[in-house]
Coordinates of C-alpha atoms and ligand atoms in Angstrom, one line a residue:
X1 CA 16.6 12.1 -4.4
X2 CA 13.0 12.6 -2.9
X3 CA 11.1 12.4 -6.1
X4 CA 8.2 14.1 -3.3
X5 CA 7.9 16.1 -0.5
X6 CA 5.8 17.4 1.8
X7 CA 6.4 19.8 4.8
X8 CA 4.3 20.5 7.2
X9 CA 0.7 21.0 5.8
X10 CA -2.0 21.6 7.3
X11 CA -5.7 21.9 5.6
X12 CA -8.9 22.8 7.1
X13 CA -12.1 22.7 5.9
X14 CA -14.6 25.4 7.8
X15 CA -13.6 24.4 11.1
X16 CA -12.5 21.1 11.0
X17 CA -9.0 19.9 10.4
X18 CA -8.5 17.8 8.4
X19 CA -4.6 17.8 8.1
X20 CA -3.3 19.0 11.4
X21 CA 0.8 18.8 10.3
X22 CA 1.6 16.3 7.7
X23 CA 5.2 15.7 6.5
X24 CA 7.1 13.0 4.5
X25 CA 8.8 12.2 1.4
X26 CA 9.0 9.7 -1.4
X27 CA 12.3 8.8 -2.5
X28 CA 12.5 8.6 -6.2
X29 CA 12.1 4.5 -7.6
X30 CA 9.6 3.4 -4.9
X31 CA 6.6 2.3 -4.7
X32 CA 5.3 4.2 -1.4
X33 CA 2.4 3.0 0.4
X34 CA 0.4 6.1 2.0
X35 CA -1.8 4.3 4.5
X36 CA -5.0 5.9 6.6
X37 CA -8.2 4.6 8.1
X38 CA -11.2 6.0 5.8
X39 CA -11.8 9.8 6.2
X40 CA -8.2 10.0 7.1
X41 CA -7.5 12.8 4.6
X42 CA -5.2 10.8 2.1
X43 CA -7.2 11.5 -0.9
X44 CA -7.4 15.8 0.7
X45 CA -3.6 15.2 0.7
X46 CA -3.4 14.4 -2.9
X47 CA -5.2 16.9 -4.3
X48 CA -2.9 19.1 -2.5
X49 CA 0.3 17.8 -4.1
X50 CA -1.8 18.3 -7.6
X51 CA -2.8 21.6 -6.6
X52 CA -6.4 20.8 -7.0
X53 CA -6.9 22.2 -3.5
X54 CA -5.5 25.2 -1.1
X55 CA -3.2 24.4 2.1
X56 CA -3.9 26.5 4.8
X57 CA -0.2 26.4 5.2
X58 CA 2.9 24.3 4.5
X59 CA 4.9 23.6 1.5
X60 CA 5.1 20.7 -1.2
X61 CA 7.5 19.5 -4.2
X62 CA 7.5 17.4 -6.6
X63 CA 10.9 16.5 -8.5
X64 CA 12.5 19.6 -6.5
X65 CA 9.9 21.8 -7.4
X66 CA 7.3 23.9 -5.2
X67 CA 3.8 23.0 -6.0
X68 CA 1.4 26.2 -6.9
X69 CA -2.5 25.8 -5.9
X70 CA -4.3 26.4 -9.1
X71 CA -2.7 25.3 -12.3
X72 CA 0.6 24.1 -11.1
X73 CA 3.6 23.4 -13.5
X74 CA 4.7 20.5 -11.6
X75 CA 1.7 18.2 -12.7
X76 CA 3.5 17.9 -16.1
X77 CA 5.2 15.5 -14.0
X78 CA 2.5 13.1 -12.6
X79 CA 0.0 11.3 -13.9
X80 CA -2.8 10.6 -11.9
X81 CA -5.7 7.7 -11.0
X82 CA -8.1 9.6 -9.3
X83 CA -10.3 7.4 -6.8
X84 CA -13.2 7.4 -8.8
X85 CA -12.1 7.3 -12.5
X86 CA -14.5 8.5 -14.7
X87 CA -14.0 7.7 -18.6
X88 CA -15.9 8.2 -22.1
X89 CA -17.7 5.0 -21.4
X90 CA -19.1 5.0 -25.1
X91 CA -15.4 4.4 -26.4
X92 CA -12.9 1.5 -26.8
X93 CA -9.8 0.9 -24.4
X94 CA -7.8 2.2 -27.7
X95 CA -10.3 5.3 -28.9
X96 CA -9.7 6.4 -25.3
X97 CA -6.3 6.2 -24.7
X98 CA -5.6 7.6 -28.7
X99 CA -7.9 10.4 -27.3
X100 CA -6.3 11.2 -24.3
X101 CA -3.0 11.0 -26.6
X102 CA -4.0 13.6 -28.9
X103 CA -4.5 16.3 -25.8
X104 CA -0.9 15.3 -24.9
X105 CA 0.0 16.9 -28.4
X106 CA 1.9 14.0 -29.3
X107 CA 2.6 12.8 -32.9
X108 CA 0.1 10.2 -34.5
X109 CA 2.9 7.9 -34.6
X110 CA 3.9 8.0 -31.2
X111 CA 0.1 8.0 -29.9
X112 CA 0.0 4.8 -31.8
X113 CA 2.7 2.8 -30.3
X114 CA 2.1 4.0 -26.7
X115 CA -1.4 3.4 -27.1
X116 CA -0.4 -0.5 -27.8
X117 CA 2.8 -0.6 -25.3
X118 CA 0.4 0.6 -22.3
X119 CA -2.7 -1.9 -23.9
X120 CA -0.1 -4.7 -23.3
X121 CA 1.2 -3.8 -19.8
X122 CA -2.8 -3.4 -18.7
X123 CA -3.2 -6.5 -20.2
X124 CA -6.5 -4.4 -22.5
X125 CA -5.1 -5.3 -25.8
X126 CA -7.4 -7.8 -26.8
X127 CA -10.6 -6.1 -25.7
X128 CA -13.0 -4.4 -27.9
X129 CA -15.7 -3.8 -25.7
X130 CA -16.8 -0.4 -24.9
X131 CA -15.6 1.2 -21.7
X132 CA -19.3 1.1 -20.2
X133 CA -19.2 -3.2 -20.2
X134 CA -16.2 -2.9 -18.0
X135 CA -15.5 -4.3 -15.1
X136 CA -14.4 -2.0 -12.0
X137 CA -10.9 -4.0 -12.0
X138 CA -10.9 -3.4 -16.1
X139 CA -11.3 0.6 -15.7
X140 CA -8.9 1.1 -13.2
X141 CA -6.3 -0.9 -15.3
X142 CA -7.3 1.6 -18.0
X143 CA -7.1 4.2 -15.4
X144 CA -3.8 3.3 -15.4
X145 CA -2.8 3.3 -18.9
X146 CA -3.9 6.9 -18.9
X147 CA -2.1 7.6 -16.1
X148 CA 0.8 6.9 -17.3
X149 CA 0.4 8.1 -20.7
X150 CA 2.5 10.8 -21.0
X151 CA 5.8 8.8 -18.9
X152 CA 5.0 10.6 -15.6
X153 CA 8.0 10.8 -13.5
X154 CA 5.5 10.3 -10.5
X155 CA 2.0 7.7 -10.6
X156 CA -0.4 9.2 -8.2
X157 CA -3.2 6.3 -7.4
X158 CA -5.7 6.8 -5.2
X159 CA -7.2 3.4 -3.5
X160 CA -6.6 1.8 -7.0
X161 CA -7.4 -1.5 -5.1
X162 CA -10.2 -0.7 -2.7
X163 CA -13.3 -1.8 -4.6
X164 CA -11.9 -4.6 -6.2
X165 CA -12.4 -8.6 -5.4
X166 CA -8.7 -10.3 -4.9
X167 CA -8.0 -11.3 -9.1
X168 CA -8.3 -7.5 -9.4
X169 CA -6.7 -6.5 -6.8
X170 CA -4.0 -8.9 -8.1
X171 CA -3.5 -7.5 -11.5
X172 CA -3.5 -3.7 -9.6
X173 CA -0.3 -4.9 -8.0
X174 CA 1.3 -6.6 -10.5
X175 CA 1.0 -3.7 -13.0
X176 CA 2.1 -1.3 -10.5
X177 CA 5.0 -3.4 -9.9
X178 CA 6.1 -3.2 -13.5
X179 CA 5.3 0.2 -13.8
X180 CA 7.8 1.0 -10.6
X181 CA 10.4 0.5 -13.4
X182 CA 10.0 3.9 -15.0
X183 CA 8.4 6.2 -12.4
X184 CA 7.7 6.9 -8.7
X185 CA 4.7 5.4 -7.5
X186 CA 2.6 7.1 -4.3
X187 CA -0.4 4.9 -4.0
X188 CA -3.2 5.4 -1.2
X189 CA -4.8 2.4 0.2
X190 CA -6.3 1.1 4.0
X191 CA -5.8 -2.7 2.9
X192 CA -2.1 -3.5 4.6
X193 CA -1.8 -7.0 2.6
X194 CA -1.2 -4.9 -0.3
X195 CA 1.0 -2.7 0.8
X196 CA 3.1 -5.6 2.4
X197 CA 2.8 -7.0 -1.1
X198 CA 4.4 -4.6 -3.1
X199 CA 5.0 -1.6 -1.1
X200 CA 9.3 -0.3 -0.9
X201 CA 7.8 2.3 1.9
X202 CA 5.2 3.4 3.7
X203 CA 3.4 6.0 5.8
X204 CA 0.6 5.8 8.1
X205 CA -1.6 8.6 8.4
X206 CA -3.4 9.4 11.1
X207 CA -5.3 12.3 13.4
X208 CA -3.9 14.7 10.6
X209 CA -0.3 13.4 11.0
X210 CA 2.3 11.0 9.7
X211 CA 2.5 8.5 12.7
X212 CA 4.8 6.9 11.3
X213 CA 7.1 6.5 7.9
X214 CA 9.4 3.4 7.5
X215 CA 11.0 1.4 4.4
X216 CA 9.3 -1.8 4.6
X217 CA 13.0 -4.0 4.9
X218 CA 13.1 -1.8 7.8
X219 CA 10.0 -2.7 9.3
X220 CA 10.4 -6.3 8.5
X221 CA 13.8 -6.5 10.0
X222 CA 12.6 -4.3 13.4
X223 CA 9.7 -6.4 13.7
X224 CA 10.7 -9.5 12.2
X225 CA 9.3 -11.9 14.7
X226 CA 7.5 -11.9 18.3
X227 CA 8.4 -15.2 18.9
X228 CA 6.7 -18.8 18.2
X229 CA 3.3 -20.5 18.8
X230 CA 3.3 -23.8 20.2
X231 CA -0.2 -26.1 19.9
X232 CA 0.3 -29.3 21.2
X233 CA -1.6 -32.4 21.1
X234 CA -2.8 -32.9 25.2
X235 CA -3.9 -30.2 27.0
X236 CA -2.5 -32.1 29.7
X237 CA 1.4 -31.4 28.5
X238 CA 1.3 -27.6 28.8
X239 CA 1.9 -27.9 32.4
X240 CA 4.9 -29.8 31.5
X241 CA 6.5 -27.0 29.7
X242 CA 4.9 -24.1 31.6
X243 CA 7.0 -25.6 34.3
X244 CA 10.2 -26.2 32.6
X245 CA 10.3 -22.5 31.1
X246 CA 8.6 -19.9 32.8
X247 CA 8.7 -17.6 30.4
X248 CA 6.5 -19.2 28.5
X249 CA 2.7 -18.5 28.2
X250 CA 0.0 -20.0 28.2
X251 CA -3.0 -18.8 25.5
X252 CA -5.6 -21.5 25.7
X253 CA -5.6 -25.5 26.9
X254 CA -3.1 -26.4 24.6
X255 CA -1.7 -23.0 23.0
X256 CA 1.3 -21.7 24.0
X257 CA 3.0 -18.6 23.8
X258 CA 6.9 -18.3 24.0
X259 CA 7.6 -14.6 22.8
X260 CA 10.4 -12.9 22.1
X261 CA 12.5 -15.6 22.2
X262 CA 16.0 -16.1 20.9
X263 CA 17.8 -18.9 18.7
X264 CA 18.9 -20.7 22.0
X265 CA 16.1 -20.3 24.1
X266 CA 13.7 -21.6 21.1
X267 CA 15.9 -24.6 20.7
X268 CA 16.0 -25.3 24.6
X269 CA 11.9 -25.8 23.9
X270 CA 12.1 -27.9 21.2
X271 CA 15.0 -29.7 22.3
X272 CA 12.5 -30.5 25.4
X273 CA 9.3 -31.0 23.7
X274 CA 11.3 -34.1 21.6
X275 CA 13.3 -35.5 24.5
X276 CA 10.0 -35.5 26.7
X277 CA 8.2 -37.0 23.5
X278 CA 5.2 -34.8 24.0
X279 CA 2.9 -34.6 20.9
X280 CA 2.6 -31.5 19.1
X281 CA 0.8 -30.2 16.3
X282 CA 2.6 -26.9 15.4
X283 CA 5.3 -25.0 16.3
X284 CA 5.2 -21.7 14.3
X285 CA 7.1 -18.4 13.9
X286 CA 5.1 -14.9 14.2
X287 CA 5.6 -13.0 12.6
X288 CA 4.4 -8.9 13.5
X289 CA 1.9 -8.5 10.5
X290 CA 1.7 -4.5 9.6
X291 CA -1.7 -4.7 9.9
X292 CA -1.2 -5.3 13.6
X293 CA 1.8 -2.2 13.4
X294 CA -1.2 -0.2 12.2
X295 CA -3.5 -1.0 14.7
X296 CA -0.7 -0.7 18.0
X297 CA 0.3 2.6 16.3
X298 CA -3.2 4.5 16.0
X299 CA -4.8 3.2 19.0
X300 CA -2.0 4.9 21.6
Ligands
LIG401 N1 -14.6 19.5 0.3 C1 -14.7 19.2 1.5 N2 -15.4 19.9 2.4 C2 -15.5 19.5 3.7 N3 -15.0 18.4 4.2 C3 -14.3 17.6 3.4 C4 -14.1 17.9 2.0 N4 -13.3 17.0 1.4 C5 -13.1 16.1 2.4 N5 -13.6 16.5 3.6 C6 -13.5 15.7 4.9 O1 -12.1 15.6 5.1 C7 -11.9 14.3 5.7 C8 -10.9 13.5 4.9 O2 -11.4 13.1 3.7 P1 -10.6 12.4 2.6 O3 -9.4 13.1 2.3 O4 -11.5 12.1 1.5 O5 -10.2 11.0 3.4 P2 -9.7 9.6 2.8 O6 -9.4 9.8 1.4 O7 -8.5 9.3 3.7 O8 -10.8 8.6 3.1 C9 -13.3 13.6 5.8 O9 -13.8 13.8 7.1 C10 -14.1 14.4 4.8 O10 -15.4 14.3 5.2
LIG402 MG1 -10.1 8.9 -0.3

């Protein structure tokens, strides 16, 4: 089941489109990578599936149900990271997330013990600082605990990893990982390692539209490799094998380029390269990073 959907919206502001026609969906149990240059219009996008701003046109739902503009009953089901969390800074990890509890309208009890289960995923147990000595990492992992307070069925986070250095960024991932166990995770981001990292799916966004939405075993498997890099040791030997295969290329004195080559063809090389006993220094698979997807996608 899609756990999210959107058809064909469209959002303007004044005169300038911002969404031109977007459409995808989120199955249910993934963590979905929503991908888009800055400016691109992903964080406009989700504050259209909360219904904190108007389409112009199109239609949205979230667990099978339309989203309203305005108060919309289907935010009962989300919990949201906004891009710029802002917190209570004067209060502990715990005061804050027991606040947040009590607006829930939960029982003391159960306050209590999700306070300390969410502490422990966030890895914020321990810390009895006030939010306002926090670290950016450290309030978006609280971000996160709040987000997920109330068991949302869907985590909206939006750039959760952007302003962080690569421990934080870490720890970002990781808990999203282990929160993919309970809930649907849509997560915004223009840094591709970390969507490779954890991401099930993923959408690119660009010019207003989805250019493209793929599961990432998909991707992987389409695009599993362009073919090998050979560097040998001589400049002098390239000639050797730009001779013996002529589909091979040349890159630079002593980089080679055999693409898109098959299991035979790649073992004719190396098969060559030993029986010749010319001296290399690497022989090495590439492999089609999505970062370079990204780029051969938006610049047509
Ligand atoms: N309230 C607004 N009024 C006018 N333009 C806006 C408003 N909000 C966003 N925009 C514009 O819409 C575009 C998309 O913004 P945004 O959704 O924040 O992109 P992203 O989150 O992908 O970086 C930007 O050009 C931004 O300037
Ligand atoms: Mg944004």
């Amino acid at each position: 089941m899609n756990m999210l959907t959107l058809s064909h919206v469209k959002k303007r502001f004044g005169d300038k489109t911002v969404l031109e026609d977007v459409t995808f969906s989120v199955p249910e149990h993934t963590v979905f990578g929503f991908v888009g240059q800055n400016g691109a219009g992903k964080t406009t996008t989700m504050k259209i599936i909360l219904g904190l701003l108007e389409a112009n046109s199109g239609e949205i739902t979230v667990g099978g149900e339309k989203v309203r503009y305005g108060d919309t009953p289907t935010n009962r089901l989300i919990g949201y990271l906004p891009d710029v969390p802002e917190f209570y800074s004067f209060m502990t990890p715990k005061e804050y997330l027991h606040f947040c509890g009590e607006l829930t309208g939960m029982s003391s009890s159960s306050i209590k013990a999700r306070t300390t289960e969410l502490l422990e995923l966030v890895g914020l147990s321990n810390e009895k600082r006030r939010i306002k000595g926090f670290s950016r990492g450290m309030k978006q992992r609280l971000g996160i605990a709040q987000a997920l307070f109330n068991r949302p069925r869907l985590l909206i986070c939006d750039e959760p990893t952007s302003s962080l250095d690569p421990v934080g960024r870490r720890e970002i991932l990781d808990i999203l990982t282990a929160a993919k166990e309970h809930t649907t995770i849509l997560f915004s981001t223009h840094i591709l390692s970390d969507v490779e990292r954890i991401c099930d799916e993923v959408a690119f966004l660009h010019e207003g539209q989805i250019v493209l939405q793929e599961s990432m075993e998909k991707l992987k498997r389409e695009h599993a490799s362009i073919g090998y890099e050979i560097e040998l040791e001589y400049p002098e030997d390239t000639a050797k094998l730009l001779l013996a295969f002529p589909s091979i290329k040349k890159s630079n004195e002593n980089h080679l380029l055999l693409e898109r080559a098959d299991q035979v063809q790649t073992e004719a090389v190396l098969r060559f390269i030993l029986e010749h006993h010319i001296p290399f220094r690497r022989f090495e698979k590439q492999e089609l990073s999505l970062e370079s997807l990204f780029m051969e996608v938006v610049s047509k």
